[in-house]
XYZ file of C-alpha atoms in Angstrom:
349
model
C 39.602 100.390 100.417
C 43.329 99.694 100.856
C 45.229 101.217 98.583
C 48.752 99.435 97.893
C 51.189 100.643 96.783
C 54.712 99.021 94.961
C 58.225 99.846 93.784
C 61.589 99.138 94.613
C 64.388 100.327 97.191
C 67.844 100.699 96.852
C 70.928 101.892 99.201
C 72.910 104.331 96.638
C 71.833 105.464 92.820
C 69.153 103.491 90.649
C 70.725 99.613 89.583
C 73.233 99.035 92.491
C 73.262 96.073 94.246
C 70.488 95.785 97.217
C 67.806 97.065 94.928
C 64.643 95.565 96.024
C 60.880 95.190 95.705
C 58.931 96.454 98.605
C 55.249 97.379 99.344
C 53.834 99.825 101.303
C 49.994 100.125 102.439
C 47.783 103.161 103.354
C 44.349 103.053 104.135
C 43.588 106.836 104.551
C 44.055 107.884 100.760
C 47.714 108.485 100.969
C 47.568 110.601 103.988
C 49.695 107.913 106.312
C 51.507 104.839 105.126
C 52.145 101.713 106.581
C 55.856 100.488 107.291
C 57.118 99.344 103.934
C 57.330 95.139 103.562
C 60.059 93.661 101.539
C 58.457 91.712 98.607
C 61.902 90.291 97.984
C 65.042 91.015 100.646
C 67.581 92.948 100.072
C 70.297 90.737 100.879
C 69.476 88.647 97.664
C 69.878 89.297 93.630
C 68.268 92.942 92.006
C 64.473 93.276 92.358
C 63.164 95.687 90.266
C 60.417 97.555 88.612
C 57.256 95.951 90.060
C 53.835 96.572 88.802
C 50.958 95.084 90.720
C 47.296 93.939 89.202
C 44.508 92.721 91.548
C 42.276 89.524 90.681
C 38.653 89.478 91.121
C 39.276 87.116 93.933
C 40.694 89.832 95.717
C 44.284 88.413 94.945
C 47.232 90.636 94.848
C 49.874 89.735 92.144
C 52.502 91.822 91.721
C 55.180 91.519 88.701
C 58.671 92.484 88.599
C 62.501 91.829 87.106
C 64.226 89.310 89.129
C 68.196 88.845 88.751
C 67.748 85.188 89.701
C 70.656 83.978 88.807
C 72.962 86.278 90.247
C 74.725 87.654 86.912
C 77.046 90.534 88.012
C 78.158 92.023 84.938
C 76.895 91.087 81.025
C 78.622 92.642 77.146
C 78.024 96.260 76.577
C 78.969 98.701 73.597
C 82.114 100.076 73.459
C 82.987 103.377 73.827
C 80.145 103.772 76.543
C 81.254 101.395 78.118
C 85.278 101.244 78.109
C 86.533 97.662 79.109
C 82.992 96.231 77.328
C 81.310 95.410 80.329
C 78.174 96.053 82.092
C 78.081 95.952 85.849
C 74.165 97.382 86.274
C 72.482 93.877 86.100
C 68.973 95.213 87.116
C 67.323 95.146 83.871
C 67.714 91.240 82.482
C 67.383 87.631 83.759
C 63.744 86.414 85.030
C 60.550 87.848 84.822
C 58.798 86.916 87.509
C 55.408 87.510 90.016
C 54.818 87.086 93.236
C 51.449 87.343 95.014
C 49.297 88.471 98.183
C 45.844 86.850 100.135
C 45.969 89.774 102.310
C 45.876 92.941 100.485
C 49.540 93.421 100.512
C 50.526 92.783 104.533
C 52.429 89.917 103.472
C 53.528 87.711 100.540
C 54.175 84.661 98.915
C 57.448 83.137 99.895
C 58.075 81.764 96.957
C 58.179 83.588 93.242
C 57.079 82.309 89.912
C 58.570 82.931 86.560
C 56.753 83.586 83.684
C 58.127 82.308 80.776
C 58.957 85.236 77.540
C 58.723 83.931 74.093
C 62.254 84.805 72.290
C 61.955 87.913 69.432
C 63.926 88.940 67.262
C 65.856 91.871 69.267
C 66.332 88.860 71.867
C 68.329 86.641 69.601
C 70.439 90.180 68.055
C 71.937 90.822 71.919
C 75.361 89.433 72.527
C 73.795 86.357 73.953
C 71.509 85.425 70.858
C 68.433 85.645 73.327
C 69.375 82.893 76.034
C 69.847 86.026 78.316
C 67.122 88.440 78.103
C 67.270 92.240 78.973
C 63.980 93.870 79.606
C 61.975 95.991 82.010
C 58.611 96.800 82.842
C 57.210 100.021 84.087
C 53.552 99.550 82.417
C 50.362 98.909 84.508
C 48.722 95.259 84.008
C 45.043 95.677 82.576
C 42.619 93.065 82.260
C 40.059 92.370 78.955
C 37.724 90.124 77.948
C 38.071 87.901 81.088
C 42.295 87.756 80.319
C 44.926 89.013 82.409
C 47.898 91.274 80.124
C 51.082 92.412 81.423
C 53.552 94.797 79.467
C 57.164 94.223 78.943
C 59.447 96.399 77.584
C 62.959 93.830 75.314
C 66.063 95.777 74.990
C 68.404 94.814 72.526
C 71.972 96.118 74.338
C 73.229 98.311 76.450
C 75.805 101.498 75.614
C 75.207 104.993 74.589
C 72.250 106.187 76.857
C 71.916 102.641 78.362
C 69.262 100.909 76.690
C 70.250 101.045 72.972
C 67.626 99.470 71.618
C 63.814 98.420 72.968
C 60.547 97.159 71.904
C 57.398 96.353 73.876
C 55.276 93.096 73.598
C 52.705 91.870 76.417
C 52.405 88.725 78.602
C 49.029 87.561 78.449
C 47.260 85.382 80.475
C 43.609 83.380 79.921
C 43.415 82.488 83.566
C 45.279 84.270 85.805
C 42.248 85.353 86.741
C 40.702 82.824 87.842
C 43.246 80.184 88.273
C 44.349 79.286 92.041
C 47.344 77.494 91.884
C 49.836 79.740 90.451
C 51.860 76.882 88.618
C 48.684 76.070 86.209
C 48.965 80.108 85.151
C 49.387 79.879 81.505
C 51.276 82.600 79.505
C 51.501 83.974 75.650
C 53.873 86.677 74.210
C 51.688 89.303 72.241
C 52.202 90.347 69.421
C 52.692 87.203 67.152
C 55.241 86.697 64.722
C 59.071 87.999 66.166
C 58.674 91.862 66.302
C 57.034 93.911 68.955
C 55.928 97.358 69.250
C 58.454 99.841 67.641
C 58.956 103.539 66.679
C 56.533 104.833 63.676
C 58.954 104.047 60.096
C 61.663 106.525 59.852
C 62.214 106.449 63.627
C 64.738 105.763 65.945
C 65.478 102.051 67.879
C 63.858 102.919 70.783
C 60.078 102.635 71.716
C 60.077 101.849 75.318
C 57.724 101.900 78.577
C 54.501 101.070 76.893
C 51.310 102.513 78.662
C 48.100 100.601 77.270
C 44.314 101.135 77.853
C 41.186 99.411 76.820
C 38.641 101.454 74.583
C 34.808 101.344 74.789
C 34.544 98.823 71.869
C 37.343 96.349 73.055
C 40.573 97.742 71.197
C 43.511 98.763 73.029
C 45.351 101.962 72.802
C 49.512 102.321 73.069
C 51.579 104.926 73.737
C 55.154 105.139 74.271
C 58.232 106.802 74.264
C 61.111 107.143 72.203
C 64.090 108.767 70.985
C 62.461 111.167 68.604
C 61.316 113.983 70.227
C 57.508 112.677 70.316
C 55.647 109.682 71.812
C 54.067 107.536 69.300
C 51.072 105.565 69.480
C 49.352 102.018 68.077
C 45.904 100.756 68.246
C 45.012 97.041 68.491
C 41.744 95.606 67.283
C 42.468 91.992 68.338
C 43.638 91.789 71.882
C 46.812 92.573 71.288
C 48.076 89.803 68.383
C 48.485 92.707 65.796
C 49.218 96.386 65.988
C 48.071 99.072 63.538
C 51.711 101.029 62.445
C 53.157 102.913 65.073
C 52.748 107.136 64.351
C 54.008 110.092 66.578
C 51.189 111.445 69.239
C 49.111 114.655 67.790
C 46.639 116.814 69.577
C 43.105 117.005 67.703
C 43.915 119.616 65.704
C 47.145 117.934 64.208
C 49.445 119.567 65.988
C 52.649 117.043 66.769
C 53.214 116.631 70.763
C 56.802 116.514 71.613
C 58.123 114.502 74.756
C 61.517 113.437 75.746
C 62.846 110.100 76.883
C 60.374 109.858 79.968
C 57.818 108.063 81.115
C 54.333 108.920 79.232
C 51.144 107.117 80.655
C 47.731 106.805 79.497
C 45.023 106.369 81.908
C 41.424 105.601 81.501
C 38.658 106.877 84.206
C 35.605 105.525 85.549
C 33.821 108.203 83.358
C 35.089 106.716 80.133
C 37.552 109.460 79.217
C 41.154 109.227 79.304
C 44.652 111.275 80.757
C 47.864 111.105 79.661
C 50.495 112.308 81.460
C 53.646 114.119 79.186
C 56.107 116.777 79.478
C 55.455 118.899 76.393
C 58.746 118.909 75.510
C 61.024 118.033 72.443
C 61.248 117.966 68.883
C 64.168 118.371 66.945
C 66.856 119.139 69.292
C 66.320 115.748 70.752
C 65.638 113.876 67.194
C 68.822 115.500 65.601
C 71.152 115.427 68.758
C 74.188 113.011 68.180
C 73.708 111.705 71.521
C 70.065 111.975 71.451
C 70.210 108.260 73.240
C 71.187 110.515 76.512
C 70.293 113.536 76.515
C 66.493 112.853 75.735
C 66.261 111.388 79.490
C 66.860 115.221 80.395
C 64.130 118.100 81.201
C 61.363 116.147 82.835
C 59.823 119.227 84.635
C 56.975 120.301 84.525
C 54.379 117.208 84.219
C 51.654 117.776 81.675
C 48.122 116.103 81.004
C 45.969 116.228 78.080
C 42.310 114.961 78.348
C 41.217 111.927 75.922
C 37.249 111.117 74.495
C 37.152 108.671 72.303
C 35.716 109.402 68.497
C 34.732 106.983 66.091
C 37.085 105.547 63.177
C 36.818 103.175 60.082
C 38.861 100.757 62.230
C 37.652 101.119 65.194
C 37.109 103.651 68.250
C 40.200 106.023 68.767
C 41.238 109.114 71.463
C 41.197 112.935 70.363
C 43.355 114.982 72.770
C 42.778 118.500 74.235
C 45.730 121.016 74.361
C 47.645 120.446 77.711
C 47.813 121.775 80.694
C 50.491 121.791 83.136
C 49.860 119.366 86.427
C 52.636 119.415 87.958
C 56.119 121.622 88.467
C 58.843 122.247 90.548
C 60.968 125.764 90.620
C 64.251 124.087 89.846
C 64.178 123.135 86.250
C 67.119 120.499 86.280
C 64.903 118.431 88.762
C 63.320 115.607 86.784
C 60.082 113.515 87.949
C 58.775 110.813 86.271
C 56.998 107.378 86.757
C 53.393 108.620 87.934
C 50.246 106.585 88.467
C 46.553 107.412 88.951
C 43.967 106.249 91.526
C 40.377 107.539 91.537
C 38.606 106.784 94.875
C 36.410 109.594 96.073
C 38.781 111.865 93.803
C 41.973 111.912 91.419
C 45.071 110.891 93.174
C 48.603 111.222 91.061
């Protein structure tokens, strides 16, 4: 009944140097928390964006972006970035996992990298794909006995940071099961060289890809991206293919709108699903000129729809309810994001 909990720490503003993966246990539901334990130090490279997934075995792993070999600065876009160059190095190099035989008091000294099969946006970045850039904010999910973790490729960095992204997933046939964490084998989903990308029409961004598993076996995708509205893919084959991309709609066909913000989907114990939104976007953000930027804006107040699945000719879907608001705080510049959901004797955000 522990309930772990991961992230990363950082002396100053998000991407500086120090930035770290730490831990940090309760075992009262949230009410008191253990002192936090550095995954990685802070004295070494960037740490960042960790995402944990527990084995059967009991087995804590626990995924993140590691800076391994030390780059301090990498090509960016001019006129965002004025000489050309980079210095936030928190968001490329290794992908990587650590892991934990004791529910998260301590772990393994050494890390393991977990090699990313090249794409297409990998080779188009000023390195031609021997340096990656990616991130990862999507929860690990397990199905039909395999282990899959999401990663989100960027193709550059200028105008609003990230100026291009796509998701694709790491999956693993025995993760597991498998003991000694150099036999873990890995795949990059989907096949052929393009991952998950806006709906046709869109913009270059479709980023931090939240994924569940349906009743009958597909998975569901939702994302966010530059357009004023998430968008959305199903997969009826584990993940190797992906239905084309379209824009989130309530049940009655209604578009949602969303900014650029983290948008999750979450599946509960009593087979229906939340997803967590802000209700907020459209056409100011699609038509903006600098709609790369100012979509990360006006992330208050949190929203959640309710999911049942519905039968299709492809497959089982989700309908969503109208929204509701979950979450708010009386200063509207004052953005949240980044939520997760634990049910144990209730709903924890």
């Amino acid at each position: 009944r522990d309930l772990p909990a991961l992230g990363h720490d950082q002396p100053g503003a998000e991407g500086v140097g120090g930035q770290h993966v730490i831990s940090v246990r309760s075992t009262d539901r949230g009410k008191t928390w253990e002192k936090p334990v550095d995954v990685e130090p802070a004295s070494g490279p960037e740490a960042s964006y960790a995402v944990p997934l527990v084995a059967p075995s009991g087995r804590v792993y626990v995924f993140y972006n590691h800076n391994t070999d030390n780059i301090r600065e990498v090509v960016g876009d001019r006129p965002a970035y004025r000489d050309g160059i980079v210095r936030r190095v928190d968001s490329l190099g290794h992908f990587v996992f650590k892991y934990s035989d004791d529910n998260g008091r301590t772990w393994s000294a050494r890390r393991y990298d977990i090699a990313q099969r090249e794409f297409e946006i990998d080779r188009r970045n000023p390195y031609g794909g021997k340096l990656k850039f990616f991130w990862n904010v999507g929860k690990p999910f397990t199905l039909r006995g395999a282990a899959y973790v999401p990663l989100h490729k960027v193709g550059g960095f200028g105008e609003g940071f990230f100026t291009s992204s796509e998701g694709v997933l790491l999956r693993s046939s025995n993760l597991l099961t498998e003991r000694d964490p150099e036999r873990i084998s890995w795949e990059t989903l989907p096949e052929g060289e393009r991952g998950i990308r806006a709906p046709a029409g869109g913009g270059p961004v479709a980023e931090e890809q939240s994924f569940a598993v349906l009743s009958d076996g597909s998975l569901f995708c939702v994302f966010r991206t530059i357009d004023g509205h998430p968008a959305f893919t199903y997969s009826r084959d584990g993940g190797r293919s992906w239905e084309p991309s379209q824009y989130m709609r309530y049940d009655d066909g209604r578009l949602m709108k969303h900014p650029r913000a983290a948008n999750f989907v979450w599946k509960c114990s009593n087979g229906r699903y939340l997803y967590w939104f802000h209700n907020h976007g459209g056409r100011f953000i699609r038509e903006h000129p600098r709609r790369r930027t100012i979509a990360y804006d006006d992330r208050n107040p949190a929203w959640l729809c309710g999911g049942v699945e519905a039968d299709s000719p492809s497959g089982k879907v989700i309908r969503w309810s109208q929204p509701e608001i979950l979450l708010y705080d009386d200063d509207p510049t004052l953005r949240m994001s980044y939520p997760d959901l634990v049910e144990d004797g209730g709903y924890f955000v």
